[in-house]
CSV table of C-alpha atoms in Angstrom, one decimal:
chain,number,residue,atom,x,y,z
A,213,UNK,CA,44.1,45.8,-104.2
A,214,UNK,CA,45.9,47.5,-100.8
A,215,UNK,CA,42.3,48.6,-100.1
A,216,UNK,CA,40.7,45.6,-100.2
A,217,UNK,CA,43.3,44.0,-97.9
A,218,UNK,CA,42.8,47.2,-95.9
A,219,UNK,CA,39.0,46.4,-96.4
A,220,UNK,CA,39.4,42.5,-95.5
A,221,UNK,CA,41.6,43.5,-92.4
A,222,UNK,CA,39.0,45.8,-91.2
A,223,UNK,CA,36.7,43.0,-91.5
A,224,UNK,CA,38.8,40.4,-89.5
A,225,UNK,CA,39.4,43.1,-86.8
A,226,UNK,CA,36.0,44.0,-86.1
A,227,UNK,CA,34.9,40.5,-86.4
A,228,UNK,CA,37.8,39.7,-84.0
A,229,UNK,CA,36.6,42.4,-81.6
A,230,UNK,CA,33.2,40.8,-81.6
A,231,UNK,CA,34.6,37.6,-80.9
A,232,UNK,CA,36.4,39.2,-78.6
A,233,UNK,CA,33.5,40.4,-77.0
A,234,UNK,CA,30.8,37.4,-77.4
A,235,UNK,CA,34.1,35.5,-75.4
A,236,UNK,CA,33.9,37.7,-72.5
A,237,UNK,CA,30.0,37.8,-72.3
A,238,UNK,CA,30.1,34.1,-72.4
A,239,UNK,CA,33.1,34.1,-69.5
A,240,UNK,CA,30.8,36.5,-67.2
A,241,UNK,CA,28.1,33.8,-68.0
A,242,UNK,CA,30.7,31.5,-67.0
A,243,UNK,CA,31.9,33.2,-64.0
A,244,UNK,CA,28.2,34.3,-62.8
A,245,UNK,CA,27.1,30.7,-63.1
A,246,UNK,CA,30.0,29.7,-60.8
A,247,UNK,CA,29.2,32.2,-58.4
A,248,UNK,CA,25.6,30.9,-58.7
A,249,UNK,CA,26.2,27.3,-58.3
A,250,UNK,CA,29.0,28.1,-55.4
A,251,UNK,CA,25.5,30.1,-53.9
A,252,UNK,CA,23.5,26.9,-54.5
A,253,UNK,CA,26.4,24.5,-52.8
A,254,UNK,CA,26.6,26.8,-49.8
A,255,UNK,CA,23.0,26.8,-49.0
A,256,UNK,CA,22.6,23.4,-49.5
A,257,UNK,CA,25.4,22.9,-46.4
A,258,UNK,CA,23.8,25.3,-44.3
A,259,UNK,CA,20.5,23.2,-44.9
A,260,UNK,CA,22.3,20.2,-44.5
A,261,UNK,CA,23.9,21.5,-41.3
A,262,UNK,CA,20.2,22.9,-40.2
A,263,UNK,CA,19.1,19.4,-41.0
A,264,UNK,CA,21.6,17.6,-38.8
A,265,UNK,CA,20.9,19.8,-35.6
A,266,UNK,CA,17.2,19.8,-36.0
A,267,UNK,CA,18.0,16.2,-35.8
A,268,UNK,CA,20.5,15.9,-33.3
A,269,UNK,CA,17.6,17.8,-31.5
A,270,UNK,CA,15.1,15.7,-32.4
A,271,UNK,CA,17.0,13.1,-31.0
A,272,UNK,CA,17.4,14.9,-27.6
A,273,UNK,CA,14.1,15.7,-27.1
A,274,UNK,CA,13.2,11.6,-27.6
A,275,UNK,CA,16.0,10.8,-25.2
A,276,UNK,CA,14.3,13.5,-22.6
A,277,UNK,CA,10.8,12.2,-23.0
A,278,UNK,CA,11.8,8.3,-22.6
A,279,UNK,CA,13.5,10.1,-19.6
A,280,UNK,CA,10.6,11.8,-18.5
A,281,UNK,CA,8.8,8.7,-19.2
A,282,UNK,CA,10.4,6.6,-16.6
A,283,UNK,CA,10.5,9.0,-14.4
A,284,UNK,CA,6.4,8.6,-14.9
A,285,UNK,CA,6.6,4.9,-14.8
A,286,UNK,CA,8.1,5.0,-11.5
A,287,UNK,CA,6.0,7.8,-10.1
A,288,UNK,CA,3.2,5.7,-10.9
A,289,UNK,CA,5.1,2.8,-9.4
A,290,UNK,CA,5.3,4.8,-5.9
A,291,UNK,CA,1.9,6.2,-6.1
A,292,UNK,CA,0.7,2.7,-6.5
A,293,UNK,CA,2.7,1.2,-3.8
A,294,UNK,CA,1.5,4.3,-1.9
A,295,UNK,CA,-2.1,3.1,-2.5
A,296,UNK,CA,-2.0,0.2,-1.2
A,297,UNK,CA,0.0,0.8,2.4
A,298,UNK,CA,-3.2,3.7,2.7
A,299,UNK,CA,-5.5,0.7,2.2
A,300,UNK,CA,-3.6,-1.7,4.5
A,301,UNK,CA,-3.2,1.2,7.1
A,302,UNK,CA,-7.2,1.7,6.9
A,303,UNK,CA,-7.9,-1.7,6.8
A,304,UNK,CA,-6.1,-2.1,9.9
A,305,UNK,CA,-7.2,1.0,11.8
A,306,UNK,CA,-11.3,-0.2,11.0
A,307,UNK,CA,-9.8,-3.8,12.4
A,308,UNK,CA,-8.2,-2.0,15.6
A,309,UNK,CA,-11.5,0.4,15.8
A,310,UNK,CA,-13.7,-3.2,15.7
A,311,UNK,CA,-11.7,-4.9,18.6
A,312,UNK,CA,-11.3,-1.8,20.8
A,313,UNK,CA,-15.0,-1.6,20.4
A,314,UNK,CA,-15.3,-5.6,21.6
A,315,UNK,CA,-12.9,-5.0,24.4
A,316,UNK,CA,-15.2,-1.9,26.0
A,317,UNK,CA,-18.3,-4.4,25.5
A,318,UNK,CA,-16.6,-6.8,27.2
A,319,UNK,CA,-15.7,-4.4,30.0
A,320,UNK,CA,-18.7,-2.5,30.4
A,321,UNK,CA,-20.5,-6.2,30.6
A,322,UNK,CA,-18.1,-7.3,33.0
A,323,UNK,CA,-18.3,-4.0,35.3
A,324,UNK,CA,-21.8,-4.8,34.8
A,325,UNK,CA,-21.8,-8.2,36.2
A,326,UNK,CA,-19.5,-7.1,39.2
A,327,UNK,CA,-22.0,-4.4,39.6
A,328,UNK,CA,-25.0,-6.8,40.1
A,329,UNK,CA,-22.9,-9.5,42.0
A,330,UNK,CA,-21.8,-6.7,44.4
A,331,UNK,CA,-25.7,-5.8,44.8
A,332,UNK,CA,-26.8,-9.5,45.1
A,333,UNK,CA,-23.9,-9.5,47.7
A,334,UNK,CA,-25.1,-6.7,49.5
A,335,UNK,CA,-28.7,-7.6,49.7
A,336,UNK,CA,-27.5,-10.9,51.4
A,337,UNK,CA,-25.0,-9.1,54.0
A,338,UNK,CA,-25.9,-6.3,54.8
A,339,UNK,CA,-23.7,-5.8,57.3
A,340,UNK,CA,-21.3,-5.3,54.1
A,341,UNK,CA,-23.2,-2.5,52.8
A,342,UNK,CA,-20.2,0.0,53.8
A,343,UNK,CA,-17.2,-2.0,52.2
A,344,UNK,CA,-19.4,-2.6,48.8
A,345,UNK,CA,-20.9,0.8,48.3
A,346,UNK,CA,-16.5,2.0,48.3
A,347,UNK,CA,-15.7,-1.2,45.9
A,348,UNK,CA,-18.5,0.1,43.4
A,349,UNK,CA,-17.2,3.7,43.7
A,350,UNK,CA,-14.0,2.2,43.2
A,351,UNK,CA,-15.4,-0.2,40.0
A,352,UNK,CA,-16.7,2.8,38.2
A,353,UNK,CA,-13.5,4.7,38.4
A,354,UNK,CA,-11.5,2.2,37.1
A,355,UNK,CA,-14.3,0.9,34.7
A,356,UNK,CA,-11.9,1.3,31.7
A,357,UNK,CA,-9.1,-0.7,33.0
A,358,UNK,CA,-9.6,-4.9,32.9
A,359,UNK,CA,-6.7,-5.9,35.3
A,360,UNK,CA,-7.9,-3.8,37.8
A,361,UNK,CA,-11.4,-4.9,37.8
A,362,UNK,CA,-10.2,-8.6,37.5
A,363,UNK,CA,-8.4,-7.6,41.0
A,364,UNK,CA,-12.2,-6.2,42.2
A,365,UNK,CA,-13.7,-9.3,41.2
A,366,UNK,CA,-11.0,-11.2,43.0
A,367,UNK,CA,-11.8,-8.9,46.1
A,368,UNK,CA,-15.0,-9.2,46.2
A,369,UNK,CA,-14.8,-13.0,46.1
A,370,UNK,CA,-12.7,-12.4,49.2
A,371,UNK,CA,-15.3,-10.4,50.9
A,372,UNK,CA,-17.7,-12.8,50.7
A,373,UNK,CA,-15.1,-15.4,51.6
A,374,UNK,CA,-14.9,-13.5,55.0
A,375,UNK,CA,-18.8,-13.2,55.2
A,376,UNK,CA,-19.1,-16.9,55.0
A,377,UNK,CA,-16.4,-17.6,58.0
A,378,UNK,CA,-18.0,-15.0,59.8
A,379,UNK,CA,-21.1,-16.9,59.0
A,380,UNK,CA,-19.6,-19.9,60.0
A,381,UNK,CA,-18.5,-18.5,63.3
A,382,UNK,CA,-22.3,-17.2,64.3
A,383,UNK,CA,-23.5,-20.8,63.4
A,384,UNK,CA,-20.8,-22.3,65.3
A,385,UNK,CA,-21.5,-19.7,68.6
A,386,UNK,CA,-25.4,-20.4,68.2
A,387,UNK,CA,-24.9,-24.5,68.5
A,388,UNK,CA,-22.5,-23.7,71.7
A,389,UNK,CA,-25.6,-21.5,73.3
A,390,UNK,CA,-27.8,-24.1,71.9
A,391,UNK,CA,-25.5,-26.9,73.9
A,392,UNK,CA,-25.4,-24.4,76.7
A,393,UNK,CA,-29.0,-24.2,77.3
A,394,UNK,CA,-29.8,-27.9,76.7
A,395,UNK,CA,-27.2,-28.4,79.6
């Protein structure tokens, strides 16, 4: 009977060692699943952390391009304001270009009319010849300039002014050698 209890004791040991042993497999389970999951939890933050900065520069990047895109929208703004002073500017010079072009018709038809009037007036006097060959050399000098040849005309009109006194004064000296001879 001391042997079976010897016997049974044996038993209960070596099924309390395996207990023993089936406890601490299962705690390294236990403890490996921890470490596992702790794995897991730490990843998962370092995602989540990746996550918010890839956001966070997502979120940049947007605020740079509607930056960017203003900066566009008033580029375009300029440009455009740009475009149309350019157009203004050409539309103006071509208006300039137009009426210089008028005003040296206008003067080279003028100095023309001088011209002739000065030949007309020669033809007639030609004791004047001198005196209107200088005002045309003096006319095509100043051909470009309109005050001046307003002040030719004006001379001119004096010059012929003084041809008609002088006139005056041979008519007037012919009728006192006419009344001489009839006395």
């Amino acid at each position: 009977s001391a042997r079976e209890l010897g016997a049974r004791l044996r038993e209960r040991e070596e099924a309390a060692a395996m207990l023993r042993e089936k406890l601490r497999a299962m705690e390294n389970k236990v403890a490996e699943k921890r470490a596992s999951e702790a794995a897991l939890v730490r990843h998962n933050d370092s995602l989540t952390a990746a996550l918010m900065e890839k956001e966070s520069e997502e979120a940049r990047l947007a605020e740079q391009v509607r930056g960017q895109a203003a900066k566009l929208s008033e580029l375009e703004h300029t440009v455009g304001d740009l475009r149309a002073r350019l157009k203004e500017a050409a539309s103006a010079a071509r208006r300039q270009e137009f009426e210089l072009r008028q005003h040296e018709e206008t003067e080279a038809a003028l100095a023309e009319r001088v011209k002739k009037e000065t030949a007309d007036k020669a033809a007639r006097w030609k004791e004047y010849t001198a005196m209107e060959a200088s005002l045309q050399g003096r006319l095509r000098e100043r051909e470009a300039d309109e005050a001046r040849l307003a002040e030719r005309v004006h001379q001119l009109e004096l010059a012929a002014e003084v041809a008609d006194v002088k006139l005056g004064e041979m008519v007037a000296r012919e009728a006192a050698l006419l009344a001489q001879l009839e006395d």
